[in-house]
Short mmCIF file of C-alpha atoms in Angstrom, two decimals:
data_model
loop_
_atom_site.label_atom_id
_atom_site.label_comp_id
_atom_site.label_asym_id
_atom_site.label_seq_id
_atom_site.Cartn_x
_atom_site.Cartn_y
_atom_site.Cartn_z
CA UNK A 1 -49.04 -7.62 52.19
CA UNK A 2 -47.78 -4.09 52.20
CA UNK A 3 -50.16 -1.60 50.59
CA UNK A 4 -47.96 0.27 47.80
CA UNK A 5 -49.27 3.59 46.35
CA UNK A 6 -46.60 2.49 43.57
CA UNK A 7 -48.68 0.19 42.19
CA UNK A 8 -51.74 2.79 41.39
CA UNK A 9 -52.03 2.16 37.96
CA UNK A 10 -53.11 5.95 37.75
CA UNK A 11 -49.58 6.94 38.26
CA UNK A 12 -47.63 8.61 34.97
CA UNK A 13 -43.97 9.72 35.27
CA UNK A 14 -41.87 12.69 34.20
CA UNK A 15 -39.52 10.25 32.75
CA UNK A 16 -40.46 9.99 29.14
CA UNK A 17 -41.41 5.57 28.69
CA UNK A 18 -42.57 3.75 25.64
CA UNK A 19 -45.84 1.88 26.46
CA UNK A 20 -44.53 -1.57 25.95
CA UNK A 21 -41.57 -1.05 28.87
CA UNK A 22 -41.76 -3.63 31.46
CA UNK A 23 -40.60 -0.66 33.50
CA UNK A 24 -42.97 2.16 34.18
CA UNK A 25 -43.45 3.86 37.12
CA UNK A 26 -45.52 1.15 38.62
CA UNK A 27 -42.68 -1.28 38.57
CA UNK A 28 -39.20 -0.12 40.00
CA UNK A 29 -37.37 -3.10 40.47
CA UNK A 30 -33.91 -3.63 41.99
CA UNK A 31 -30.63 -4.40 40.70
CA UNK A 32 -26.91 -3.56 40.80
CA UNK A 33 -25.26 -1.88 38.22
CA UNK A 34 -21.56 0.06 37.04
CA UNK A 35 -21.08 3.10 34.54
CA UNK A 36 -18.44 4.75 33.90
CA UNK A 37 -15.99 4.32 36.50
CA UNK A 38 -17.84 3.85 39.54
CA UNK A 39 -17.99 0.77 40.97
CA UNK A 40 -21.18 -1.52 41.16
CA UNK A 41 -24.00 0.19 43.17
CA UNK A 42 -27.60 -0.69 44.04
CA UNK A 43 -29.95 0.76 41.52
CA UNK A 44 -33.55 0.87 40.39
CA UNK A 45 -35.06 1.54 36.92
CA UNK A 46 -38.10 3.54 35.11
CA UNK A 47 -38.05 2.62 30.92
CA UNK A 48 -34.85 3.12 29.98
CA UNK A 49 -33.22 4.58 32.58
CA UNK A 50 -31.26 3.00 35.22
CA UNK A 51 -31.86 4.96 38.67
CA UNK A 52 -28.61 5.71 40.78
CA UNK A 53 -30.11 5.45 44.37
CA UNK A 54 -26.99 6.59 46.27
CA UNK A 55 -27.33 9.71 44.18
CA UNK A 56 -30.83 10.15 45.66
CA UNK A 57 -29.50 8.71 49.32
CA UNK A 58 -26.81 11.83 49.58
CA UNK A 59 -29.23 14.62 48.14
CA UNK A 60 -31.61 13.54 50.70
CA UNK A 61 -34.44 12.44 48.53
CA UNK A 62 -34.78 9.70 50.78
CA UNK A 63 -35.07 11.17 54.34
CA UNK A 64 -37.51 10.03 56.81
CA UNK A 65 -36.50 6.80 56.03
CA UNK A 66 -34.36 5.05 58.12
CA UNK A 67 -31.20 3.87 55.49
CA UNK A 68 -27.31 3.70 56.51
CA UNK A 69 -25.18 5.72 55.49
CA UNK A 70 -23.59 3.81 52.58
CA UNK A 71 -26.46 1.19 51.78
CA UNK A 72 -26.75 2.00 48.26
CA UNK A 73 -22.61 1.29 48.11
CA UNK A 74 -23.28 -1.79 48.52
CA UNK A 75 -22.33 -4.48 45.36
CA UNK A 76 -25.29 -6.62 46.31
CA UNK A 77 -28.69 -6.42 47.37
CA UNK A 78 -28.44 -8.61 50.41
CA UNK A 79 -27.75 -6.15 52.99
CA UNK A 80 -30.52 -3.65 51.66
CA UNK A 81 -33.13 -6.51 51.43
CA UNK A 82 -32.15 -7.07 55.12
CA UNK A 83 -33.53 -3.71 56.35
CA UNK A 84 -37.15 -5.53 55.68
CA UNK A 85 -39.81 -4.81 53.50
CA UNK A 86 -41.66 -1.74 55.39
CA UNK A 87 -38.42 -0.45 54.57
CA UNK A 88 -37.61 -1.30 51.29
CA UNK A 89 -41.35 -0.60 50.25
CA UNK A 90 -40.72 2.69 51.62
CA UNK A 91 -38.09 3.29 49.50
CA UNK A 92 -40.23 2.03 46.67
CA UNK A 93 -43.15 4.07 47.53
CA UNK A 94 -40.42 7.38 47.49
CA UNK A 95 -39.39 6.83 44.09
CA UNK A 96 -43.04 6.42 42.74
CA UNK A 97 -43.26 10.09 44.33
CA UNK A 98 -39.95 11.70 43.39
CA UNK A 99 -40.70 9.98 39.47
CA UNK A 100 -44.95 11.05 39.41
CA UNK A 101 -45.51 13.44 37.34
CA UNK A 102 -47.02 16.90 39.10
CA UNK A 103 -44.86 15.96 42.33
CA UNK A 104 -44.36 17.69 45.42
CA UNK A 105 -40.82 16.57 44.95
CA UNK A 106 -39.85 18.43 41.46
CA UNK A 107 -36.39 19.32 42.75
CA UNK A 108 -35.82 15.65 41.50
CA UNK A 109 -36.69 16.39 38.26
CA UNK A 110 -33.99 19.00 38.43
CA UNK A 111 -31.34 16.42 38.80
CA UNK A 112 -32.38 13.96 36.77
CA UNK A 113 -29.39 14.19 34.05
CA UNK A 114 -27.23 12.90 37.07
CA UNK A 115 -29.36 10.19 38.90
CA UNK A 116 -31.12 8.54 35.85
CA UNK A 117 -28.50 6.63 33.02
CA UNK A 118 -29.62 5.28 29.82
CA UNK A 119 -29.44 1.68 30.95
CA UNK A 120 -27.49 1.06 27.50
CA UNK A 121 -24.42 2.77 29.09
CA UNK A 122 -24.69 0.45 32.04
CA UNK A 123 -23.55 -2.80 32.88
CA UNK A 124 -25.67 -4.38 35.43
CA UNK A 125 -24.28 -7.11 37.49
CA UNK A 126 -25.78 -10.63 39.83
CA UNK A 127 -27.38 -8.72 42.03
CA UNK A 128 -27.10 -10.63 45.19
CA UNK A 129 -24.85 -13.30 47.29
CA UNK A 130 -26.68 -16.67 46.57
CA UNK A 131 -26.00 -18.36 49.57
CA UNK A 132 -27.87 -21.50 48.95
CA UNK A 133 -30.31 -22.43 45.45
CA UNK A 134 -33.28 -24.83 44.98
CA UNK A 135 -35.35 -26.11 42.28
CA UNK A 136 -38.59 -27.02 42.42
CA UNK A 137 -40.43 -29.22 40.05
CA UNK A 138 -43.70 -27.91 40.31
CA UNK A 139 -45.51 -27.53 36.38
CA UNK A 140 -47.98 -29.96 36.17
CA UNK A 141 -47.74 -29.82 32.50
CA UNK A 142 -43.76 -30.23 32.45
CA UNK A 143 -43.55 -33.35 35.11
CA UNK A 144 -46.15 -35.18 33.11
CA UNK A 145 -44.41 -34.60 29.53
CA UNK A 146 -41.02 -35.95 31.30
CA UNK A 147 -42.80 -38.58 32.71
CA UNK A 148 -44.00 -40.03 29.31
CA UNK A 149 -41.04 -39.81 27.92
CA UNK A 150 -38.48 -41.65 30.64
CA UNK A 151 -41.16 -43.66 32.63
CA UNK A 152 -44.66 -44.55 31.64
CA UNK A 153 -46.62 -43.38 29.25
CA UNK A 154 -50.04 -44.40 31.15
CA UNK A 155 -48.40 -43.35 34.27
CA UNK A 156 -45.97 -40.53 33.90
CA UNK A 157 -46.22 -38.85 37.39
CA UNK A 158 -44.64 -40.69 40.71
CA UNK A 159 -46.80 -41.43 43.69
CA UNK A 160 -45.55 -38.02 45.23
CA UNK A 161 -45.85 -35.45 42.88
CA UNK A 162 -49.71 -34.01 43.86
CA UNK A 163 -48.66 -34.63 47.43
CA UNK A 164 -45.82 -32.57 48.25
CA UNK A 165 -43.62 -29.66 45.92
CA UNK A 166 -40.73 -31.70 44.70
CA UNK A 167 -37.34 -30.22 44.44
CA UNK A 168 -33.46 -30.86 44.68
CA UNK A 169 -30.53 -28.71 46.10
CA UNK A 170 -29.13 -26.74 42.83
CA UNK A 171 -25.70 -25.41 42.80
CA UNK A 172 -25.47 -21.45 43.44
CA UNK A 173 -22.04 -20.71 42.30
CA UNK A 174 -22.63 -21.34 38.71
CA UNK A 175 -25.74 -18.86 38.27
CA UNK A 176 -24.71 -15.63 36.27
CA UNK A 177 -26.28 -12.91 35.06
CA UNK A 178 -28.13 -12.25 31.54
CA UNK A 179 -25.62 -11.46 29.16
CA UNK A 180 -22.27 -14.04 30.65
CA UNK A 181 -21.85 -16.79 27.74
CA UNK A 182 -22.76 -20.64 29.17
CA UNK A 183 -20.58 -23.28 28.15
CA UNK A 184 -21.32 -26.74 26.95
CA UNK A 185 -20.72 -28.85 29.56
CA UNK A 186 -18.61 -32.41 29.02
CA UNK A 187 -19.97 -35.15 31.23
CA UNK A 188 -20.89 -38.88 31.10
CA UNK A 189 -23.61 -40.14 28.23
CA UNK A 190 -24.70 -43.66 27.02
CA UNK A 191 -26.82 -44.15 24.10
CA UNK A 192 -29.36 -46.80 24.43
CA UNK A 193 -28.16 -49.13 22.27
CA UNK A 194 -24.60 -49.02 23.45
CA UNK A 195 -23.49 -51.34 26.36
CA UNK A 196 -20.98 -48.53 27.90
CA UNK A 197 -20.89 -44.85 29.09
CA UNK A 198 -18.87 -42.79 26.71
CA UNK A 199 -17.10 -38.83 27.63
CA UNK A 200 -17.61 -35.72 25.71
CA UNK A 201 -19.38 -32.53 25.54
CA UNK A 202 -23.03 -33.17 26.05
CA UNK A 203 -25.18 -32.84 22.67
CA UNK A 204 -28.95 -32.63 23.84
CA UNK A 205 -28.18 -28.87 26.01
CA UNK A 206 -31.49 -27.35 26.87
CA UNK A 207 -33.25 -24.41 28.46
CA UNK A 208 -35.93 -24.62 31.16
CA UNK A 209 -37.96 -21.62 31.28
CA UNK A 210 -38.42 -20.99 35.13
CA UNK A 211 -38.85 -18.39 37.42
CA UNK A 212 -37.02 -17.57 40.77
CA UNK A 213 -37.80 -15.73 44.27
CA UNK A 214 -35.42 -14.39 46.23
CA UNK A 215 -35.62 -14.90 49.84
CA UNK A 216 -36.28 -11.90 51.80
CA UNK A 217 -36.39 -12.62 55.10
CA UNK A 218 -34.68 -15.66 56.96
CA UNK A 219 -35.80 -18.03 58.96
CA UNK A 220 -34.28 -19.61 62.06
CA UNK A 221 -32.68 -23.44 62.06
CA UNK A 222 -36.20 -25.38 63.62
CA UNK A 223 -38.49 -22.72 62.51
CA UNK A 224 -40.63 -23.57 60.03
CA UNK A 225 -42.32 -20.58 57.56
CA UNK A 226 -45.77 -21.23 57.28
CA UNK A 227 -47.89 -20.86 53.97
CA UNK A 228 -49.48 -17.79 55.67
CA UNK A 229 -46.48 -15.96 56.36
CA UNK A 230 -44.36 -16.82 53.41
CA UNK A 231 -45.44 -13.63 51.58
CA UNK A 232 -43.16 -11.65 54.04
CA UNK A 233 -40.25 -14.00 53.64
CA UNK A 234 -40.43 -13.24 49.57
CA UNK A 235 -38.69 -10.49 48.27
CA UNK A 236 -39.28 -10.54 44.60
CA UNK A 237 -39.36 -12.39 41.72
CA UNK A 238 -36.85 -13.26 38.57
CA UNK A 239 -36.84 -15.25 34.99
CA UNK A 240 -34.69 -18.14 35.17
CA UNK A 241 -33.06 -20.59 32.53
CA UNK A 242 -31.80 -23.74 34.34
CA UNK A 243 -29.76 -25.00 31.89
CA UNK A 244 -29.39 -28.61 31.49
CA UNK A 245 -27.72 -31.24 29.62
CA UNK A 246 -30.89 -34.25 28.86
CA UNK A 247 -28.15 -36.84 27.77
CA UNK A 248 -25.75 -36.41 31.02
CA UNK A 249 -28.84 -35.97 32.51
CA UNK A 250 -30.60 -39.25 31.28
CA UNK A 251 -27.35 -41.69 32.50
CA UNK A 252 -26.85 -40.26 35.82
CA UNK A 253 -30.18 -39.84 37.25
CA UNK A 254 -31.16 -42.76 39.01
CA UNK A 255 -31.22 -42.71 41.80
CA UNK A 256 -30.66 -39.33 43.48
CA UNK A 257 -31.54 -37.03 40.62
CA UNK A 258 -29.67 -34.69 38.49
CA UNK A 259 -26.08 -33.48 39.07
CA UNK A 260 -23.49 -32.73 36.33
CA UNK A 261 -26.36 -31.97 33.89
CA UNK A 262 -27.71 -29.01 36.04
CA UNK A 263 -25.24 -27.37 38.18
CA UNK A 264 -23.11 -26.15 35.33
CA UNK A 265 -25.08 -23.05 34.86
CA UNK A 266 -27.77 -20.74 35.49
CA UNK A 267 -29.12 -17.36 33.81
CA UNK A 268 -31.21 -14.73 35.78
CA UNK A 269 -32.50 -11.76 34.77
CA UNK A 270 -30.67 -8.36 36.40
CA UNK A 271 -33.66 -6.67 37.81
CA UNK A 272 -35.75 -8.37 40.70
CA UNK A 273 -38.68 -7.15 40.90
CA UNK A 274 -40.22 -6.81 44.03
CA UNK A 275 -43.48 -9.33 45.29
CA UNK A 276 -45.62 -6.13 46.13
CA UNK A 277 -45.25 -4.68 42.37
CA UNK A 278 -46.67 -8.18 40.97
CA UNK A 279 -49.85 -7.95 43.50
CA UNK A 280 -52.38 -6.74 40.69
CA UNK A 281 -51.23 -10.17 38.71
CA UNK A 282 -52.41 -12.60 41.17
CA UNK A 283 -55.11 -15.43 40.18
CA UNK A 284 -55.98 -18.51 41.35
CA UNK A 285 -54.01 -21.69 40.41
CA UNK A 286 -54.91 -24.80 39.38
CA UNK A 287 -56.96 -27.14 41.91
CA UNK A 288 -55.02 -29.70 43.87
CA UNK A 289 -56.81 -33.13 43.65
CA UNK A 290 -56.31 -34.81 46.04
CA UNK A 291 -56.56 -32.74 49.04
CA UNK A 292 -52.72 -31.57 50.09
CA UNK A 293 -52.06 -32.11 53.92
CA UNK A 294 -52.74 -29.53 56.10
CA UNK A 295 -49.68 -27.47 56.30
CA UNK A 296 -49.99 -27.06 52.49
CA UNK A 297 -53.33 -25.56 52.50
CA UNK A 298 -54.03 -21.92 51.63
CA UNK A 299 -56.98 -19.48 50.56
CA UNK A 300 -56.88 -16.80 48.09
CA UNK A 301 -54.76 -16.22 45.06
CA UNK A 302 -51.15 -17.05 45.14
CA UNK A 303 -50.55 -17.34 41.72
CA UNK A 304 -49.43 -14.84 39.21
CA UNK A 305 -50.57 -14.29 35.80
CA UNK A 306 -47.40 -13.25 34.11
CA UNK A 307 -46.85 -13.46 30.79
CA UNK A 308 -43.62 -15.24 29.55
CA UNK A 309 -41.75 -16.73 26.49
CA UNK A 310 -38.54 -18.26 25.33
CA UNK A 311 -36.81 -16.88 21.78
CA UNK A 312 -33.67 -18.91 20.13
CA UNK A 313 -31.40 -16.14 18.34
CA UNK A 314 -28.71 -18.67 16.04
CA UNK A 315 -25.29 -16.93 14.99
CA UNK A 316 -25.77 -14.28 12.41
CA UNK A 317 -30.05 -14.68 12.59
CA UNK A 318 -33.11 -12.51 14.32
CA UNK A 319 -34.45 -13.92 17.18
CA UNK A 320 -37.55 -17.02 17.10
CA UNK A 321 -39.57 -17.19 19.78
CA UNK A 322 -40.65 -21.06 19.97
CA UNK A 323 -42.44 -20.78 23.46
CA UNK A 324 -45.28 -18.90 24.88
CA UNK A 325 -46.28 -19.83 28.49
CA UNK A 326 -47.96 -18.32 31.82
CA UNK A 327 -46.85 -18.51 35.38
CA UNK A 328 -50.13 -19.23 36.15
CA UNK A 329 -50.06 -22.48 35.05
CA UNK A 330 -47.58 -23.20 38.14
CA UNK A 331 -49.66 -26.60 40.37
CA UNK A 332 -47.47 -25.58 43.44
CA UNK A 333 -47.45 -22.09 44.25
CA UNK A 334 -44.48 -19.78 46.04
CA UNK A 335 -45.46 -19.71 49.08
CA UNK A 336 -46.55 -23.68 49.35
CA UNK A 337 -42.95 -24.38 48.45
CA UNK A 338 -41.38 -22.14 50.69
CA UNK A 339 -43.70 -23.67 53.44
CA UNK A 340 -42.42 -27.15 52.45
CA UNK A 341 -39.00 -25.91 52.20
CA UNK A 342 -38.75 -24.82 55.40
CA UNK A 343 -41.33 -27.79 57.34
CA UNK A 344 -38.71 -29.39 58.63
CA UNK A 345 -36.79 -26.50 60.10
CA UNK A 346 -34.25 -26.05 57.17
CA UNK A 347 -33.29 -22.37 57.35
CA UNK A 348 -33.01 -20.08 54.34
CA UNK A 349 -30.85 -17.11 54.35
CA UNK A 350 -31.60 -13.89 53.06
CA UNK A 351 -30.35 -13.81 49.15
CA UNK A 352 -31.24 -17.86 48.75
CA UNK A 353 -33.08 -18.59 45.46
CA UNK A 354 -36.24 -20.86 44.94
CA UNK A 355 -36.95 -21.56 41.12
CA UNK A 356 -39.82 -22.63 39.73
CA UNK A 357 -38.99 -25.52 37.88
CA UNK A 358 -39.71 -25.63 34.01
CA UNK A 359 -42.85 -24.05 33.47
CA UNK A 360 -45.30 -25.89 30.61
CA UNK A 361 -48.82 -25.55 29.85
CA UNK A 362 -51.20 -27.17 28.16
CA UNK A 363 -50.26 -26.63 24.13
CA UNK A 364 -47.67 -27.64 22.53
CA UNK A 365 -46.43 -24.47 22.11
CA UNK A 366 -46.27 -23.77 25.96
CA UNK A 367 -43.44 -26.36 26.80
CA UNK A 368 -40.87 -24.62 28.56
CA UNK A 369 -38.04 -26.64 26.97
CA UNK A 370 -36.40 -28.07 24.09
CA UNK A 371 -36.92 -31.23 25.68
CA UNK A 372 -40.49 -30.99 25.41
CA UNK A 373 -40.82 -28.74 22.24
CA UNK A 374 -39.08 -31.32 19.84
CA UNK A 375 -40.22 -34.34 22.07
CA UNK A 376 -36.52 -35.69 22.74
CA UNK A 377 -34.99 -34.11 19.53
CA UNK A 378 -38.14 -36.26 17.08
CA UNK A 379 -39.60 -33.20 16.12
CA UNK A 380 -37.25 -30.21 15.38
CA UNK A 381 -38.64 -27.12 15.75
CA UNK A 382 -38.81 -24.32 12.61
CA UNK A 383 -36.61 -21.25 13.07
CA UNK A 384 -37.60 -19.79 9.57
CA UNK A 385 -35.13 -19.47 6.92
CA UNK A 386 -33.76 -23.58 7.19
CA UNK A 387 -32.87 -23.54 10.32
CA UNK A 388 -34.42 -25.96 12.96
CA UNK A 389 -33.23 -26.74 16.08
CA UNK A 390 -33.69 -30.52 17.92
CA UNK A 391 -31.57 -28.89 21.02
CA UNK A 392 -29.66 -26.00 21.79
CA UNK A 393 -26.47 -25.45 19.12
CA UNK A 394 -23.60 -23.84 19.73
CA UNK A 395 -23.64 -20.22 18.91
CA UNK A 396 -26.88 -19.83 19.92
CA UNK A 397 -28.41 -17.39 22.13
CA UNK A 398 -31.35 -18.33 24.17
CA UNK A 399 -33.58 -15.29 25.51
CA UNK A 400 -36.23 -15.41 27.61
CA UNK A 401 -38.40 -12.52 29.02
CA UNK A 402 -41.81 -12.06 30.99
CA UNK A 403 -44.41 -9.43 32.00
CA UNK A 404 -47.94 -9.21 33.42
CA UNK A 405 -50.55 -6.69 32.51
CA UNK A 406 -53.45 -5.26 34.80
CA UNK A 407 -55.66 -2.34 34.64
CA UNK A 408 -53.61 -0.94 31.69
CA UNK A 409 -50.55 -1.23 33.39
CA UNK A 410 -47.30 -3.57 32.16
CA UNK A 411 -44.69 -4.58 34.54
CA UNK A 412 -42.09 -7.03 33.32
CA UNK A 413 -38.24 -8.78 34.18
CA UNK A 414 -36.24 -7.41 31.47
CA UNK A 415 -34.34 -10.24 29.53
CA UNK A 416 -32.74 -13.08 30.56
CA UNK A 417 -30.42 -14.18 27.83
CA UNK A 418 -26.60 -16.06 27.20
CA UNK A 419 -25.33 -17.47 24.58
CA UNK A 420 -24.14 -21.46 24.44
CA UNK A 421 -20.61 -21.61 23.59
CA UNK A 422 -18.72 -24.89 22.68
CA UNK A 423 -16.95 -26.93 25.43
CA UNK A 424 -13.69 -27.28 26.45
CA UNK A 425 -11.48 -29.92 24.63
CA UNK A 426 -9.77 -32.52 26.72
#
């Protein structure tokens, strides 16, 4: 792992930040962003400032390392994440120095009213070409809930789940960016009592709380990644809603998984933040009884102990947050599913996203969907003021967010939030 002096939690900024940003100077994450009338760009951010890097690229803030030309020009982050990380934790490293307070580099502070935008003037964008998208299934906690509710009770996991990181191929195209409205998807249902499928707009639409890495590195067709050397194949990390529809999903499952009820949309959160900046929040996960096979195996800490909750915002209300989980929680790690990903020589491409799969823990209060929180719509959950909520109702916004803190220090995703609207009428 590349040894950041960005993530010295000793570090203060000249940028004025409130202490509960998820962006301080120990973060600077990556996105893509527009103002004004420029067109999107490749940007970073300190508390509530958006950073324009191709400002900094054509002052020469950023010489003596080895950029193109018009890098930051770019309208995704593929092609910078393609330079490789001793680059792009260069470039990381050189905005912890041009941002520290009592700098060798104060000419930057001269220029900040031009490089650094309120990030409310902003409109930040999907910040990379998602070539290909998979979703793992890999929350103890979640699989077992599911389990009891659609299989057995007494025996709600399959034969496979300890043994390998379970997953299906997601659908890439329909993941947008915090802020773009979801709508409810129509599909196939059938009620259990009835004898026939029926058509219409799904009614049980959910939220799975997951979050996403970003491939940073690709691997040739045949060439496995190992668990050892999936850390350098990682570029960062983002919150994730998988939306899903639990009555499409219910009918149309058996036997090769979800389809219609999943690949209508996806929410991320704008900023990716990178895998070195999250180093400080790594613990150990849970243990893996039995034994995995060999080329699932690791030492160390792999997990991440980051903070994370889900808040439903109805029409004309404040914000409830009904969930409060932990990454940590996660049985399969990152880097074990990017090893299994990749065992049989499937190649990922630079800009392909891994999620998590809905992440649960052990309280009630932990279940990373609606699904689990009102146990199949039998126990609504309390919004305050009347309002509960079985599923997810039109008008509603769904918001979820995330940080970890270490040694005084809080790094955090930002929001990743859309509102449900109703579906189209046929």
């Amino acid at each position: 792992m590349y040894q950041s002096r960005a993530n010295n939690p000793r570090l203060s900024s000249w940028v004025e930040l409130d202490s509960q940003s998820d962006f301080p100077i120990q973060n600077l994450p990556f996105g893509v962003a527009s103002w004004e009338n420029n067109d999107p760009r490749l940007v970073s951010r300190i508390g509530a400032f958006v950073i324009d890097l191709n400002y900094l690229h054509e002052k020469g803030f950023f010489q003596g390392i080895e950029l193109p030309k018009d890098i930051f020009k770019s309208t995704v982050l593929n092609p910078f994440i393609e330079l490789g990380k001793n680059t792009t934790c260069a470039l990381r490293d050189r905005l912890s120095i041009l941002l520290e307070d009592s700098t060798d580099y104060a000419e930057a502070q001269r220029h900040s009213e031009t490089f650094l935008i309120l990030e409310d003037q902003v409109q930040m964008h999907l910040p990379l070409a998602i070539g290909d998208y998979t979703d793992f299934y890999s929350s103890i906690e979640h699989a077992t809930n599911i389990g009891k509710m659609l299989r057995d009770a007494s025996n709600p996991l399959l034969p496979n789940w300890r043994h390998l990181p379970v997953a299906y191929h997601g659908r890439s195209s329909s993941i947008r960016v915090s802020g773009t409205p979801v709508i409810r998807p129509n599909g196939q249902t059938k009620l259990a009592t009835a004898e026939s499928p029926i058509f219409g707009a799904s009614r049980n639409v959910d939220f799975e709380l997951e979050m996403a890495f970003v491939i940073g590195k690709s691997n040739a067709l045949g060439h496995p990644v190992t668990v050892e050397q999936a850390e350098e194949h990682i570029f960062g990390l983002m919150l994730f809603n998988d939306w899903s529809a639990r009555d499409i999903q219910a009918w149309e499952y058996v036997p090769l998984g979800p389809f219609l009820a999943k690949n209508f949309a996806s929410t991320v959160s704008p900023w990716i933040v990178t895998l070195e900046a999250l180093e400080p929040f790594k613990v150990q996960g849970p243990v893996q009884d039995p034994e995995v096979l060999s080329y699932l195996q690791y030492s160390g800490a792999l997990n991440y102990d980051i903070k994370l909750q889900v808040a439903i915002q109805p029409a004309g209300a404040e914000p409830s947050v009904i969930c409060h989980s932990n990454f940590k929680y996660m049985y399969w790690n990152m880097c074990q599913q990017l090893a299994h990903h990749t065992v049989n020589g499937c190649n990922m491409q630079v800009g392909d996203l891994c999620a998590s799969g809905t992440i649960s823990g052990h309280e009630p209060n932990s279940f990373g969907s609606m699904m689990e929180l009102s146990w199949r719509g039998t126990q609504p959950i309390d919004l305050g003021n009347g309002l509960t909520r079985g599923y997810i109702e039109d008008g509603d916004t769904v918001i979820l967010s995330g940080y970890g803190r270490a040694n005084g220090v809080r790094v955090g995703f930002g929001k990743a939030s859309a509102k449900l609207l109703p579906a189209v009428q046929y």
